[in-house]
Amino acid sequence: MALEFHSVTKRFTDNSGTSLTAVQDVSFDVQEGEFVSVVGPSGCGKSTILSMTAGLYQPSEGKVLVSGEPVEGPNSHVGFMLQKDLLLPWRNIVTNIEFGLEARGMGRADRRERAMAELRHCQLDGFENHYPHQLSGGMRQRAALARTLAIDPEIILLDEPFSALDAQTKLLLQNSFAGTIAETGKTTLLITHDLGEAVLMSDRILVLSERPGSIVAEIKVDLPHRDQPLKRRVMPEVGEYAAQLFKHLKLEEKAA
Amino acid sequence: MARYKTTLASATLLVLVLAAWEYLPTALEVPKFIIPTLSDCLVELQRMWAYEQLLGHTLSTALFTVLGFAIGSLMGAVIGYLLGMSAFWEKVLSPYILALQIAPKVAFAPLFIMWFGYNSMPKLLVTVLIVFFPVLVNVLQAMRTVDRDLINLARAYNLSRLGIFFKVEMPSTLPNLMAGLRIASTLAVIGVTVGELVGGNTGLGFLISYGGGQANAAMVFDAIVLLTVIGFVLYSALVRIEDRVLHYLPKAEQ
Ligand SMILES: Nc1ncnc2c1ncn2[C@@H]1O[C@H](COP(=O)(O)OP(=O)(O)OP(=O)(O)O)[C@@H](O)[C@H]1O
Ligand SMILES: [Mg+2]
């Protein structure tokens, strides 16, 4: 199993001592090579789940395992990507992609070779010497993906990586991410607000309740073309899946 | 085109001001010991060059400006980074830093003279002290606001504490450090001048107090202009360095 959550609860205590439960008793697992999305209302603890997987926080209760090992701190088994690209503005694209390799005692030439390979993988050929501010938002996210892939993590965590992009760029980028991820066979956990995106890109979708977040539904997406969301998009079943998610999130009741 | 226009306007303004300076005092019958004209000042400049060792005084002031600036900003940056890495010490020291930052640094000059005598030490210390704070405060402020997510990313990539500092924190704070240095460069001239005014017999500050004592307004004017030139050269050098170091920042279209 690539990723396991065993009855994980996370509480935050603020300065005045009041505690807030962000996620409550969450259990799920992700198979190797699987693409799982997590959807849920804002503030329900989606990013918290990601941070615990990345080892940025420890769960208050329960266990998080990556490849069977408990997560004890930030580590290179998981690569994460946020809505912000987190590229270093003072480095050009290729050295940004090398960033994750630098603490590994890898030779300079090997690093460069690895980074250039990922750069091509993410369709950024010819931009290696550009600086982040010279790239479009979509290209910057691709560079961030290349940096994440360069460290060859066991799991890729994506926290709304497309939400800052315009509709067209988003579709193209979802397609290129899906292709690249399918090609590398990486296990992926995608956090998103966008129900359509979840259906287009995943093998499975976890639906979280309002805070404190707990899993209210698990939907298996039985559709082909996981590596090409643009192809999935035109399938009539996509609407049905989205409607199911809609129901689980009780959006209609909330609107009433 | 727009750039050419502003340069032209600036140059025209300069000529107008110089002309006003040359002719207005005479026209308004302001005496020479109150406002000397441009030509009075130029004549005086020549005299100072010949009889007052103007070159030596100017070089001395320039040297101490640069020296005080270098020492003060180095200390400010180092201590700023050290405090920025330790939340504990920052909290412990911040009230004292604030107090010292508010205290008028130039007022320490007479004290330093009492402690160290009439040599170069007091003016150097005043300059170091006055330069120190803006650099320290800018660095500290920037260290507090480094993107947490970037640091987490670096942690996830197994960078050591020192690695995080040199690869993330230090470069992130560079724009603020440079801004602090620019402010500090203008203050350095003030520090040296006050030090020289209060005690000593070298430097442009000394020439100001000497000229003032003799009611030689032209001499004071000349010294002020030269001090401004020193400050301007230092500032311009920093702007150039900044442009080079921060080349990766997107520039607004001119
Ligand atoms: N470091 C923290 N300290 C205290 N509270 C936190 C912290 N991180 C998150 N929280 C709280 O935990 C809850 C869940 O936050 P989280 O960021 O996981 O939500 P989310 O589902 O990602 O929301 P969104 O969809 O808006 O990104 C929120 O109420 C938030 O205020
Ligand atoms: Mg979030």
Coordinates of C-alpha atoms and ligand atoms in Angstrom, one line a residue:
Chain A
M1 CA 0.0 0.0 0.0
A2 CA 1.4 3.4 -1.0
L3 CA -0.4 5.5 1.6
E4 CA -2.5 4.6 4.6
F5 CA -4.4 6.8 7.0
H6 CA -5.5 4.9 10.2
S7 CA -8.2 6.7 12.2
V8 CA -6.4 10.0 11.9
T9 CA -7.6 13.0 13.9
K10 CA -5.9 16.4 13.9
R11 CA -6.5 19.1 16.4
F12 CA -5.0 22.6 16.3
T13 CA -4.6 24.6 19.5
D14 CA -4.4 28.3 19.0
N15 CA -2.6 30.8 21.3
S16 CA -5.6 31.3 23.6
G17 CA -5.8 27.6 24.2
T18 CA -9.0 26.8 22.3
S19 CA -8.7 23.7 20.2
L20 CA -10.1 23.1 16.8
T21 CA -10.6 19.7 15.3
A22 CA -9.7 19.9 11.6
V23 CA -10.1 16.3 10.7
Q24 CA -11.7 13.5 12.6
D25 CA -11.2 9.8 12.5
V26 CA -10.2 9.7 8.8
S27 CA -9.2 6.3 7.4
F28 CA -8.4 5.5 3.8
D29 CA -5.7 4.0 1.8
V30 CA -4.2 4.5 -1.7
Q31 CA -2.8 1.7 -3.8
E32 CA 0.4 2.0 -5.6
G33 CA 0.0 3.8 -8.9
E34 CA -3.5 5.0 -8.0
F35 CA -4.8 8.5 -8.5
V36 CA -7.1 9.5 -5.7
S37 CA -8.8 12.9 -5.3
V38 CA -10.1 14.5 -2.1
V39 CA -13.0 16.9 -2.3
G40 CA -14.9 18.7 0.4
P41 CA -16.1 22.1 1.5
S42 CA -13.6 24.8 2.3
G43 CA -11.9 24.5 5.7
C44 CA -12.8 20.8 6.1
G45 CA -9.2 19.8 6.5
K46 CA -8.1 18.8 3.0
S47 CA -4.8 20.7 3.2
T48 CA -4.3 19.3 6.7
I49 CA -4.5 15.8 5.3
L50 CA -1.9 16.7 2.7
S51 CA 0.4 18.3 5.3
M52 CA 0.2 15.2 7.5
T53 CA 1.1 13.0 4.5
A54 CA 4.1 15.3 3.7
G55 CA 5.2 15.1 7.4
L56 CA 4.7 18.8 8.0
Y57 CA 2.5 18.1 11.0
Q58 CA 2.0 15.0 13.0
P59 CA -1.6 13.6 13.6
S60 CA -3.0 14.2 17.1
E61 CA -4.4 10.6 17.0
G62 CA -4.0 7.7 14.6
K63 CA -1.3 6.9 12.1
V64 CA -0.1 7.9 8.7
L65 CA 2.0 5.4 6.7
V66 CA 3.8 5.8 3.5
S67 CA 4.9 2.6 1.9
G68 CA 4.2 0.9 5.2
E69 CA 6.5 3.3 7.2
P70 CA 5.1 5.9 9.6
V71 CA 5.7 9.4 8.5
E72 CA 7.9 11.2 11.0
G73 CA 8.8 14.4 9.3
P74 CA 9.3 16.0 6.0
N75 CA 10.9 13.5 3.7
S76 CA 11.7 12.8 0.1
H77 CA 9.3 9.9 -0.2
V78 CA 6.5 12.4 -0.8
G79 CA 6.7 15.3 -3.2
F80 CA 4.1 18.0 -2.7
M81 CA 2.9 20.8 -4.9
L82 CA 0.6 23.7 -3.9
Q83 CA -1.5 26.3 -5.6
K84 CA 1.6 28.5 -5.4
D85 CA 4.3 27.2 -7.6
L86 CA 7.0 27.8 -4.9
L87 CA 9.7 28.3 -7.5
L88 CA 12.6 30.3 -6.3
P89 CA 12.5 33.6 -8.2
W90 CA 16.3 34.0 -8.1
R91 CA 17.0 30.7 -9.9
N92 CA 16.3 29.8 -13.5
I93 CA 14.0 27.0 -14.3
V94 CA 16.6 24.2 -14.6
T95 CA 18.3 25.1 -11.3
N96 CA 14.8 25.3 -9.7
I97 CA 14.1 21.8 -10.9
E98 CA 17.5 20.7 -9.4
F99 CA 16.6 22.2 -6.0
G100 CA 15.2 19.0 -4.5
L101 CA 18.3 17.0 -5.6
E102 CA 20.9 19.2 -4.0
A103 CA 20.8 17.8 -0.5
R104 CA 21.3 14.3 -1.9
G105 CA 25.0 14.3 -2.6
M106 CA 24.3 13.9 -6.3
G107 CA 27.0 15.1 -8.7
R108 CA 26.4 18.4 -10.5
A109 CA 26.3 16.7 -14.0
D110 CA 23.9 14.0 -12.9
R111 CA 21.7 16.6 -11.3
R112 CA 21.6 18.6 -14.5
E113 CA 20.9 15.6 -16.6
R114 CA 18.0 14.5 -14.3
A115 CA 16.5 18.0 -14.3
M116 CA 16.8 18.3 -18.1
A117 CA 15.0 15.0 -18.5
E118 CA 12.1 16.2 -16.3
L119 CA 12.0 19.5 -18.1
R120 CA 11.4 17.6 -21.3
H121 CA 8.9 15.4 -19.6
C122 CA 6.9 18.5 -18.6
Q123 CA 7.2 20.1 -22.1
L124 CA 9.4 22.9 -21.0
D125 CA 12.2 22.4 -23.5
G126 CA 14.0 25.6 -24.3
F127 CA 12.9 27.4 -21.1
E128 CA 15.7 26.0 -18.9
N129 CA 17.5 29.3 -18.7
H130 CA 14.4 31.5 -18.2
Y131 CA 13.5 32.9 -14.8
P132 CA 10.1 32.1 -13.2
H133 CA 8.7 35.5 -13.8
Q134 CA 9.3 35.1 -17.5
L135 CA 6.9 32.1 -17.6
S136 CA 3.1 31.9 -17.7
G137 CA 1.3 30.6 -14.7
G138 CA 0.7 27.2 -16.4
M139 CA 4.3 26.8 -17.3
R140 CA 5.4 27.6 -13.8
Q141 CA 3.1 24.9 -12.4
R142 CA 4.6 22.5 -15.0
A143 CA 8.1 23.5 -13.7
A144 CA 6.9 22.8 -10.2
L145 CA 5.7 19.4 -11.3
A146 CA 9.1 18.7 -12.9
R147 CA 10.8 19.7 -9.7
T148 CA 8.5 17.3 -7.8
L149 CA 9.1 14.5 -10.2
A150 CA 12.9 15.0 -10.2
I151 CA 13.2 13.7 -6.7
D152 CA 11.4 10.6 -7.8
P153 CA 9.0 10.5 -4.8
E154 CA 6.8 7.5 -4.0
I155 CA 3.7 9.7 -3.8
I156 CA 2.9 13.0 -5.3
L157 CA 0.6 15.3 -3.3
L158 CA -1.2 18.0 -5.2
D159 CA -3.0 20.8 -3.3
E160 CA -5.3 22.6 -5.8
P161 CA -2.4 23.0 -8.3
F162 CA -4.8 24.3 -11.0
S163 CA -7.0 26.6 -9.1
A164 CA -5.1 29.8 -9.9
L165 CA -5.3 29.2 -13.7
D166 CA -7.8 30.3 -16.3
A167 CA -10.3 27.7 -17.6
Q168 CA -8.4 26.9 -20.8
T169 CA -5.0 26.7 -19.3
K170 CA -6.5 24.6 -16.6
L171 CA -7.8 22.0 -19.1
L172 CA -4.6 21.8 -20.9
L173 CA -2.5 21.5 -17.8
Q174 CA -4.8 18.9 -16.3
N175 CA -4.3 16.9 -19.5
S176 CA -0.5 17.3 -19.4
F177 CA -0.2 16.5 -15.7
A178 CA -2.4 13.4 -16.1
G179 CA -0.3 12.3 -19.1
T180 CA 3.0 12.8 -17.2
I181 CA 1.7 11.2 -14.0
A182 CA 0.3 8.1 -15.9
E183 CA 3.6 7.8 -17.8
T184 CA 5.7 7.8 -14.6
G185 CA 3.1 5.5 -12.8
K186 CA 3.3 7.7 -9.7
T187 CA 0.8 7.3 -6.8
T188 CA -1.1 10.6 -6.6
L189 CA -3.3 12.4 -4.1
L190 CA -5.0 15.4 -5.5
I191 CA -6.9 17.9 -3.4
T192 CA -9.4 20.0 -5.2
H193 CA -12.5 22.2 -5.0
D194 CA -13.4 21.4 -8.5
L195 CA -15.7 18.4 -8.7
G196 CA -15.3 18.1 -12.5
E197 CA -11.5 18.0 -12.1
A198 CA -11.8 15.2 -9.6
V199 CA -13.9 13.1 -11.9
L200 CA -11.7 13.8 -15.0
M201 CA -8.4 12.9 -13.3
S202 CA -9.0 10.2 -10.7
D203 CA -9.4 6.5 -10.2
R204 CA -11.2 7.2 -6.9
I205 CA -12.6 10.2 -5.1
L206 CA -12.9 10.7 -1.3
V207 CA -15.6 13.1 -0.2
L208 CA -15.1 14.9 3.1
S209 CA -17.8 16.4 5.3
E210 CA -17.7 19.9 6.7
R211 CA -15.2 20.6 9.5
P212 CA -14.3 18.4 11.4
G213 CA -13.7 16.6 8.2
S214 CA -14.4 12.9 8.0
I215 CA -15.0 10.7 4.9
V216 CA -18.6 10.6 4.0
A217 CA -18.3 8.8 0.6
E218 CA -15.9 7.1 -1.5
I219 CA -16.6 7.0 -5.2
K220 CA -14.8 4.8 -7.7
V221 CA -14.5 6.4 -11.1
D222 CA -15.0 3.6 -13.6
L223 CA -14.0 5.4 -16.8
P224 CA -11.2 4.9 -19.3
H225 CA -8.6 7.6 -20.3
R226 CA -7.4 8.6 -16.9
D227 CA -4.3 9.8 -18.7
Q228 CA -6.3 12.1 -20.9
P229 CA -8.9 14.2 -19.1
L230 CA -9.7 16.0 -22.3
K231 CA -11.1 12.7 -23.7
R232 CA -12.9 11.8 -20.5
R233 CA -14.5 15.2 -20.5
V234 CA -16.8 14.4 -23.4
M235 CA -18.1 11.2 -21.9
P236 CA -21.8 11.4 -20.7
E237 CA -21.0 9.5 -17.4
V238 CA -18.9 12.4 -16.2
G239 CA -22.0 14.4 -15.4
E240 CA -23.5 11.5 -13.4
Y241 CA -20.4 11.2 -11.3
A242 CA -20.4 15.0 -10.7
A243 CA -24.0 14.8 -9.7
Q244 CA -23.2 12.0 -7.2
L245 CA -20.5 14.2 -5.6
F246 CA -22.9 17.1 -5.6
K247 CA -25.4 15.0 -3.6
H248 CA -22.8 13.9 -1.1
L249 CA -21.6 17.4 -0.5
K250 CA -25.3 18.4 0.1
L251 CA -24.8 21.4 -2.0
E252 CA -28.5 21.8 -2.8
E253 CA -29.6 21.7 0.8
K254 CA -27.0 24.4 1.6
A255 CA -28.2 26.6 -1.2
A256 CA -31.8 26.3 -0.1
Chain B
M1 CA 11.6 59.1 -25.7
A2 CA 10.0 59.6 -22.3
R3 CA 13.4 59.1 -20.7
Y4 CA 15.0 61.7 -22.9
K5 CA 12.3 64.1 -21.9
T6 CA 12.8 63.7 -18.2
T7 CA 16.6 64.0 -18.6
L8 CA 16.1 67.3 -20.5
A9 CA 13.7 68.6 -17.9
S10 CA 16.1 67.7 -15.0
A11 CA 19.0 69.4 -16.8
T12 CA 17.0 72.5 -17.5
L13 CA 15.9 72.7 -13.8
L14 CA 19.6 72.4 -12.8
V15 CA 20.6 75.3 -15.0
L16 CA 17.7 77.4 -13.7
V17 CA 18.7 76.8 -10.1
L18 CA 22.3 77.5 -10.7
A19 CA 21.4 80.7 -12.5
A20 CA 19.1 81.8 -9.6
W21 CA 21.9 81.0 -7.2
E22 CA 24.4 83.1 -9.1
Y23 CA 22.2 86.1 -9.7
L24 CA 19.4 86.3 -7.1
P25 CA 21.5 86.9 -4.0
T26 CA 23.2 89.9 -5.7
A27 CA 19.8 91.2 -7.1
L28 CA 18.2 91.0 -3.7
E29 CA 21.3 92.4 -2.0
V30 CA 21.8 89.5 0.3
P31 CA 25.3 89.8 1.7
K32 CA 27.9 87.2 0.8
F33 CA 28.4 85.9 4.3
I34 CA 24.7 84.9 4.4
I35 CA 24.3 83.4 0.9
P36 CA 27.4 83.3 -1.3
T37 CA 26.8 83.1 -5.0
L38 CA 27.8 80.2 -7.2
S39 CA 31.0 82.0 -8.3
D40 CA 31.9 82.9 -4.7
C41 CA 31.7 79.2 -3.9
L42 CA 33.8 78.2 -6.8
V43 CA 36.5 80.8 -5.9
E44 CA 36.4 79.6 -2.3
L45 CA 36.7 76.0 -3.5
Q46 CA 39.9 76.8 -5.3
R47 CA 41.2 78.6 -2.3
M48 CA 40.3 75.6 -0.1
W49 CA 42.1 73.3 -2.6
A50 CA 45.2 75.4 -2.4
Y51 CA 45.4 76.3 1.3
E52 CA 43.1 74.1 3.3
Q53 CA 44.1 70.6 2.1
L54 CA 40.6 70.1 0.7
L55 CA 41.6 66.9 -1.0
G56 CA 42.9 65.3 2.2
H57 CA 39.7 66.3 4.1
T58 CA 37.5 65.0 1.4
L59 CA 39.3 61.7 1.1
S60 CA 39.3 61.3 4.9
T61 CA 35.5 61.8 5.0
A62 CA 34.9 59.5 2.1
L63 CA 37.1 56.8 3.7
F64 CA 35.3 57.0 7.0
T65 CA 31.9 57.0 5.3
V66 CA 32.7 53.9 3.4
L67 CA 34.4 52.2 6.4
G68 CA 31.6 53.0 8.8
F69 CA 29.0 51.9 6.3
A70 CA 30.8 48.6 5.6
I71 CA 31.3 47.8 9.3
G72 CA 27.9 48.9 10.4
S73 CA 26.0 47.2 7.7
L74 CA 28.0 44.0 8.0
M75 CA 27.2 43.9 11.7
G76 CA 23.6 44.8 11.2
A77 CA 23.1 42.1 8.6
V78 CA 24.9 39.4 10.6
I79 CA 23.1 40.2 13.8
G80 CA 19.8 40.5 11.9
Y81 CA 20.2 37.1 10.4
L82 CA 21.3 35.5 13.7
L83 CA 18.2 37.0 15.5
G84 CA 16.1 36.0 12.5
M85 CA 17.1 32.4 13.0
S86 CA 16.3 32.4 16.7
A87 CA 12.8 33.4 17.7
F88 CA 13.8 33.2 21.4
W89 CA 16.6 35.8 21.2
E90 CA 14.6 38.0 18.9
K91 CA 11.8 38.2 21.5
V92 CA 14.3 38.8 24.3
L93 CA 16.2 41.5 22.5
S94 CA 13.5 43.3 20.5
P95 CA 12.5 45.9 23.2
Y96 CA 16.1 46.9 23.5
I97 CA 16.6 47.0 19.8
L98 CA 13.5 49.2 19.5
A99 CA 14.8 51.6 22.2
L100 CA 18.2 51.9 20.6
Q101 CA 16.6 52.4 17.2
I102 CA 14.6 55.3 18.5
A103 CA 17.5 56.9 20.5
P104 CA 19.1 59.6 18.4
K105 CA 22.4 58.0 17.5
V106 CA 24.3 61.3 16.7
A107 CA 23.8 62.4 20.3
F108 CA 26.3 59.7 21.3
A109 CA 29.1 61.6 19.6
P110 CA 30.2 63.7 22.6
L111 CA 30.2 60.6 24.7
F112 CA 32.4 58.7 22.3
I113 CA 34.8 61.6 22.3
M114 CA 34.9 61.5 26.1
W115 CA 35.7 57.8 25.9
F116 CA 38.1 57.6 23.0
G117 CA 39.5 61.1 22.7
Y118 CA 39.9 63.3 19.7
N119 CA 40.8 60.7 17.1
S120 CA 38.9 58.9 14.4
M121 CA 37.3 56.4 16.7
P122 CA 34.3 58.6 17.7
K123 CA 33.2 59.4 14.2
L124 CA 33.6 55.8 13.1
L125 CA 31.5 54.6 16.0
V126 CA 28.7 57.1 15.4
T127 CA 28.6 56.0 11.7
V128 CA 28.6 52.3 12.6
L129 CA 25.8 52.9 15.1
I130 CA 23.7 54.9 12.7
V131 CA 24.2 52.5 9.8
F132 CA 23.6 49.4 12.0
F133 CA 19.9 49.8 12.7
P134 CA 18.2 50.2 9.4
V135 CA 20.1 47.2 8.1
L136 CA 19.3 45.1 11.2
V137 CA 15.6 46.0 11.2
N138 CA 15.2 45.4 7.5
V139 CA 16.8 42.0 7.7
L140 CA 14.9 41.0 10.8
Q141 CA 11.6 42.1 9.2
A142 CA 12.4 40.1 6.1
M143 CA 13.4 37.0 8.0
R144 CA 10.0 37.0 9.7
T145 CA 8.1 37.1 6.5
V146 CA 10.0 34.4 4.5
D147 CA 7.3 32.2 2.9
R148 CA 6.6 29.3 5.3
D149 CA 5.7 27.0 2.5
L150 CA 9.1 27.6 0.8
I151 CA 10.8 26.6 4.0
N152 CA 8.6 23.5 4.3
L153 CA 9.5 22.6 0.8
A154 CA 13.1 22.9 1.6
R155 CA 12.6 20.8 4.7
A156 CA 10.8 18.1 2.6
Y157 CA 13.9 18.1 0.4
N158 CA 16.0 17.3 3.4
L159 CA 18.0 20.6 3.4
S160 CA 19.9 21.2 6.7
R161 CA 19.2 24.3 8.8
L162 CA 22.2 26.0 7.2
G163 CA 21.1 24.9 3.7
I164 CA 17.7 26.4 4.3
F165 CA 19.3 29.6 5.4
F166 CA 21.7 29.9 2.4
K167 CA 19.3 28.6 -0.3
V168 CA 16.0 30.0 0.8
E169 CA 16.0 32.6 3.6
M170 CA 19.1 34.6 2.6
P171 CA 18.1 35.0 -1.1
S172 CA 14.4 35.7 -0.1
T173 CA 15.6 38.6 2.2
L174 CA 18.0 40.0 -0.3
P175 CA 15.6 42.7 -1.6
N176 CA 15.0 44.0 1.9
L177 CA 18.7 43.8 2.8
M178 CA 19.5 45.9 -0.3
A179 CA 16.8 48.4 0.7
G180 CA 18.3 48.6 4.2
L181 CA 21.7 49.2 2.7
R182 CA 20.4 52.0 0.5
I183 CA 18.9 53.8 3.5
A184 CA 22.0 53.1 5.5
S185 CA 24.3 54.7 2.9
T186 CA 22.5 58.0 3.2
L187 CA 22.8 57.9 7.0
A188 CA 26.5 57.0 6.9
V189 CA 27.3 60.5 5.6
I190 CA 25.3 62.0 8.4
G191 CA 27.2 59.9 11.0
V192 CA 30.6 60.9 9.8
T193 CA 29.7 64.6 9.4
V194 CA 28.4 64.8 13.0
G195 CA 31.4 63.0 14.3
E196 CA 33.7 65.5 12.5
L197 CA 31.6 68.5 13.6
V198 CA 31.8 67.6 17.2
G199 CA 35.4 66.8 17.5
G200 CA 38.5 66.4 15.5
N201 CA 40.5 68.4 13.0
T202 CA 40.0 66.5 9.8
G203 CA 37.2 65.9 7.3
L204 CA 34.5 68.0 5.6
G205 CA 32.6 68.1 8.9
F206 CA 35.5 69.8 10.5
L207 CA 35.7 72.3 7.6
I208 CA 32.0 73.1 8.1
S209 CA 32.5 74.0 11.8
Y210 CA 35.8 75.8 11.0
G211 CA 34.2 77.8 8.1
G212 CA 31.2 78.5 10.3
G213 CA 33.4 79.9 13.0
Q214 CA 35.0 82.3 10.5
A215 CA 31.6 83.3 9.1
N216 CA 32.9 81.9 5.8
A217 CA 29.5 80.8 4.3
A218 CA 31.1 79.8 1.0
M219 CA 33.3 77.3 2.7
V220 CA 30.3 75.7 4.5
F221 CA 28.4 75.6 1.2
D222 CA 31.3 73.9 -0.5
A223 CA 31.7 71.3 2.2
I224 CA 28.0 70.5 2.2
V225 CA 28.0 70.0 -1.6
L226 CA 31.1 67.7 -1.3
L227 CA 29.4 65.7 1.4
T228 CA 26.4 65.3 -0.8
V229 CA 28.5 64.1 -3.6
I230 CA 30.1 61.5 -1.4
G231 CA 26.7 60.2 -0.3
F232 CA 25.4 60.3 -3.8
V233 CA 28.4 58.2 -5.1
L234 CA 27.9 55.6 -2.4
Y235 CA 24.2 55.5 -3.0
S236 CA 24.6 55.1 -6.8
A237 CA 27.1 52.4 -6.3
L238 CA 24.6 50.5 -4.2
V239 CA 21.8 51.0 -6.7
R240 CA 24.1 49.5 -9.4
I241 CA 25.0 46.5 -7.2
E242 CA 21.3 46.1 -6.4
D243 CA 20.4 46.0 -10.1
R244 CA 22.9 43.3 -10.6
V245 CA 22.1 41.2 -7.6
L246 CA 18.3 41.4 -8.0
H247 CA 18.4 41.0 -11.8
Y248 CA 15.7 38.3 -11.5
L249 CA 13.0 40.6 -10.2
P250 CA 10.5 41.6 -12.9
K251 CA 10.9 45.2 -13.7
A252 CA 8.0 47.6 -14.3
E253 CA 7.9 48.9 -17.8
Q254 CA 9.4 52.3 -18.1
Ligands
LIG1 N1 -1.4 25.5 11.3 C1 -2.7 25.7 11.7 N2 -3.0 26.2 12.9 C2 -4.3 26.3 13.3 N3 -5.3 26.0 12.6 C3 -5.1 25.5 11.4 C4 -3.8 25.3 10.9 N4 -3.9 24.8 9.6 C5 -5.3 24.6 9.4 N5 -6.0 25.1 10.5 C6 -7.4 25.0 10.6 O1 -7.9 23.7 10.2 C7 -9.0 23.8 9.4 C8 -8.8 23.0 8.1 O2 -7.8 23.7 7.4 P1 -7.4 23.2 5.9 O3 -6.4 24.2 5.4 O4 -6.9 21.8 6.0 O5 -8.7 23.4 5.1 P2 -9.0 23.0 3.5 O6 -10.0 22.0 3.5 O7 -7.7 22.9 2.8 O8 -9.6 24.4 3.1 P3 -9.6 25.1 1.7 O9 -10.4 24.3 0.8 O10 -10.2 26.4 1.9 O11 -8.1 25.1 1.3 C9 -9.3 25.2 9.2 O12 -10.4 25.6 10.0 C10 -8.1 26.0 9.6 O13 -8.4 27.2 10.2
MG2 MG -6.6 24.0 1.4

